[in-house]
XYZ file of C-alpha atoms in Angstrom:
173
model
C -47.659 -48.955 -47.673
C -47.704 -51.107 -50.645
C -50.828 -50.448 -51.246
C -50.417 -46.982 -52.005
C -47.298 -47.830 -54.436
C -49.134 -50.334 -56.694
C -52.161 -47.896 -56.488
C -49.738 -45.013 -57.775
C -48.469 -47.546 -60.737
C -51.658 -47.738 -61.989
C -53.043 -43.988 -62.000
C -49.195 -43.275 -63.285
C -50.163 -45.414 -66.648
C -53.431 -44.310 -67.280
C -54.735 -48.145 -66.763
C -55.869 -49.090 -69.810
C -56.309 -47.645 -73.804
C -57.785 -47.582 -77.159
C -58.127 -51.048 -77.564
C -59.352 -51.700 -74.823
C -63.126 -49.915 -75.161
C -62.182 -46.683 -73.324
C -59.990 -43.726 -73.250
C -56.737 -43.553 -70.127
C -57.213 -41.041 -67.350
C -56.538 -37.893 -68.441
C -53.084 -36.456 -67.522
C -54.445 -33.457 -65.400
C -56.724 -36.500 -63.125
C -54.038 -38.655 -62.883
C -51.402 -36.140 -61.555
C -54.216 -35.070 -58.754
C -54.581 -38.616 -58.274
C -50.795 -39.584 -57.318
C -50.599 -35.699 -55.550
C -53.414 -37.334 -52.824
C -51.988 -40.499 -52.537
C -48.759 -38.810 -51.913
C -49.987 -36.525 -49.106
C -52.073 -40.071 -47.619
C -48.332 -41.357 -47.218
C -47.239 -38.304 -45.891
C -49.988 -38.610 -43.580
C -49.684 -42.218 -42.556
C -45.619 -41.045 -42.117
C -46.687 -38.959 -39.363
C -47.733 -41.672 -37.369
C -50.098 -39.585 -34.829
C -53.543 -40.686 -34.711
C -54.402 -37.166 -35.605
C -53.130 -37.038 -38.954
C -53.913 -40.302 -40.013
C -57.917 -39.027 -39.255
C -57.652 -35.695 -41.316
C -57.007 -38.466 -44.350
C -60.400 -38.839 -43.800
C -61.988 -35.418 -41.784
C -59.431 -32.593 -42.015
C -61.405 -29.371 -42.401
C -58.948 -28.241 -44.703
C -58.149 -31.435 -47.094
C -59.583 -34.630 -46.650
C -58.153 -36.971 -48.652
C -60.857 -39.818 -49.197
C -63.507 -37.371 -50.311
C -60.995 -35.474 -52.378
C -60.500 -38.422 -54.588
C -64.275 -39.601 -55.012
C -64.481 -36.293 -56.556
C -61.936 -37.016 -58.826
C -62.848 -40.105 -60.161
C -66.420 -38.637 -60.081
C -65.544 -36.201 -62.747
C -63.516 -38.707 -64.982
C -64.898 -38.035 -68.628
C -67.286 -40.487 -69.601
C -65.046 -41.646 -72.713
C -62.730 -43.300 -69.370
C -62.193 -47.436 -69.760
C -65.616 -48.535 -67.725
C -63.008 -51.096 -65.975
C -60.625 -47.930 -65.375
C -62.872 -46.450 -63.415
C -64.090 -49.319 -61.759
C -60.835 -50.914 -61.090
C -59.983 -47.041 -59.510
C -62.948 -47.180 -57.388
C -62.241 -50.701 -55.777
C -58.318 -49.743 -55.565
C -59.527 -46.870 -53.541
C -62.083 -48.336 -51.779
C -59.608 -50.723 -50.496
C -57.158 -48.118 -49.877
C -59.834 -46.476 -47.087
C -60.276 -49.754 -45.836
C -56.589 -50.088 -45.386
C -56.120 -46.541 -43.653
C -59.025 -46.991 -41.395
C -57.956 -49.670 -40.240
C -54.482 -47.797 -39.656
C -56.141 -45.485 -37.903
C -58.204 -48.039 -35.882
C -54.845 -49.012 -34.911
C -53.037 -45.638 -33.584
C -56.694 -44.596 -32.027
C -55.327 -43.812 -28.485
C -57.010 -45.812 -25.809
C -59.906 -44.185 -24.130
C -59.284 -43.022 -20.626
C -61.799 -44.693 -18.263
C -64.134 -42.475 -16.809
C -64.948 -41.499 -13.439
C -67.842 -43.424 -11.732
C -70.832 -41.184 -11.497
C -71.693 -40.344 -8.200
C -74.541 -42.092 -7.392
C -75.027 -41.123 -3.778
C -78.731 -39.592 -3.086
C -79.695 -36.132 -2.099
C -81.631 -35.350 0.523
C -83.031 -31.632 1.426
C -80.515 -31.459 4.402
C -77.540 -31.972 2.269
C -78.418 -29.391 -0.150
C -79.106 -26.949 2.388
C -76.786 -24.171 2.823
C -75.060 -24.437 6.377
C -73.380 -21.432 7.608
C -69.854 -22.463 9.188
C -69.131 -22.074 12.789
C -66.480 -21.145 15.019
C -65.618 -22.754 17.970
C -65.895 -20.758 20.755
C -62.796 -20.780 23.325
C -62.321 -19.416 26.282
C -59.520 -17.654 26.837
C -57.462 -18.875 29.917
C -55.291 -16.505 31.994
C -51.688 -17.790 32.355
C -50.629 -18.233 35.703
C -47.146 -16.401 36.563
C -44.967 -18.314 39.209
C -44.067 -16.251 42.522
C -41.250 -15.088 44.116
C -40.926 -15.540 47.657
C -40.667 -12.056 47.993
C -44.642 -12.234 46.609
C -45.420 -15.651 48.341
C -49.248 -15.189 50.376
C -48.361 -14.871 54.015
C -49.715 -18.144 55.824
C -52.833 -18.025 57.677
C -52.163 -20.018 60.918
C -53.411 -17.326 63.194
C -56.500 -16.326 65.123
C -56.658 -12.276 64.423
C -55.118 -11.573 68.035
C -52.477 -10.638 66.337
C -50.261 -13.339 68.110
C -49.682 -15.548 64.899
C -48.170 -12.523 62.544
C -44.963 -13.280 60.923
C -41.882 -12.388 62.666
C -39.997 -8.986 61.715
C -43.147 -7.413 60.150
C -43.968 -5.132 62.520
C -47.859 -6.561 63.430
C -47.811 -7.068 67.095
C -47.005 -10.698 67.453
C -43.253 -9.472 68.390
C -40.408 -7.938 69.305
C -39.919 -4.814 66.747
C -36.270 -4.611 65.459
């Protein structure tokens, strides 16, 4: 981001001096300075979503707040307009990176329509399954002649038994 390279120029000089009413950043502020804008980039080179938001809410290092308390704790003897012209460059940095982040925000998945179907006592009732009950069914075997029912064409004389079997109706072998 250019941004963060004309940002770095000016913590890198100090931004401004003597004559100007005010004292440069101190060495030790400025060097803490470029160190956060140089893990922002590192950050932004990332490119998840993720890492661009711990710039702002990382519970180890967050960058923005980081860097308020920096320029919070500039001596006093600091250029007024140092510090001011710091606090805008930032500012405008966060802007920039939110807007970044804005950017690589993955798109919300919709969500699942509520249902919205009423209750009623007799669904929420507890039903006890059932079984259907079947009957078993016998399976029928196919017969041999040898086990075929003898026909019933006769009137108990005797006289209508099948041939050969020995009942009376006739001649015995």
């Amino acid at each position: 981001m250019l941004a963060l390279a004309v940002l770095a120029c000016g913590v890198a000089a100090g931004c401004g001096g003597d004559d100007e009413g005010g004292a440069r950043i101190p060495a030790a502020q400025a060097e803490a300075l470029l160190h956060q804008l140089d893990v922002v980039q590192e950050r932004l080179d990332q490119g998840s979503y993720g890492a661009c938001k711990d710039i702002f809410e990382s519970p180890d290092s967050p960058n923005e707040p980081a860097v308020r308390t920096i320029i919070d704790e500039l001596p006093g003897k600091v250029d007024p307009d140092v510090r001011s012209a710091l606090e805008q460059s930032f500012d405008h940095l966060w802007e920039l990176v939110q807007q970044e982040c804005d950017d690589r925000k993955p798109a919300a998945q919709p969500e699942e329509p509520a249902d919205t179907t009423p209750t009623t006592p007799a669904d929420t009732t507890p039903t006890t399954p059932t079984t259907p009950t079947t009957t078993p069914t016998t399976p029928t075997t196919p017969t041999t002649p040898d086990q075929a029912p003898l026909p019933n064409d006769g009137d108990g004389t005797g006289g209508g038994a099948v041939p050969g079997t020995n009942n009376g109706g006739g001649a015995s072998p």
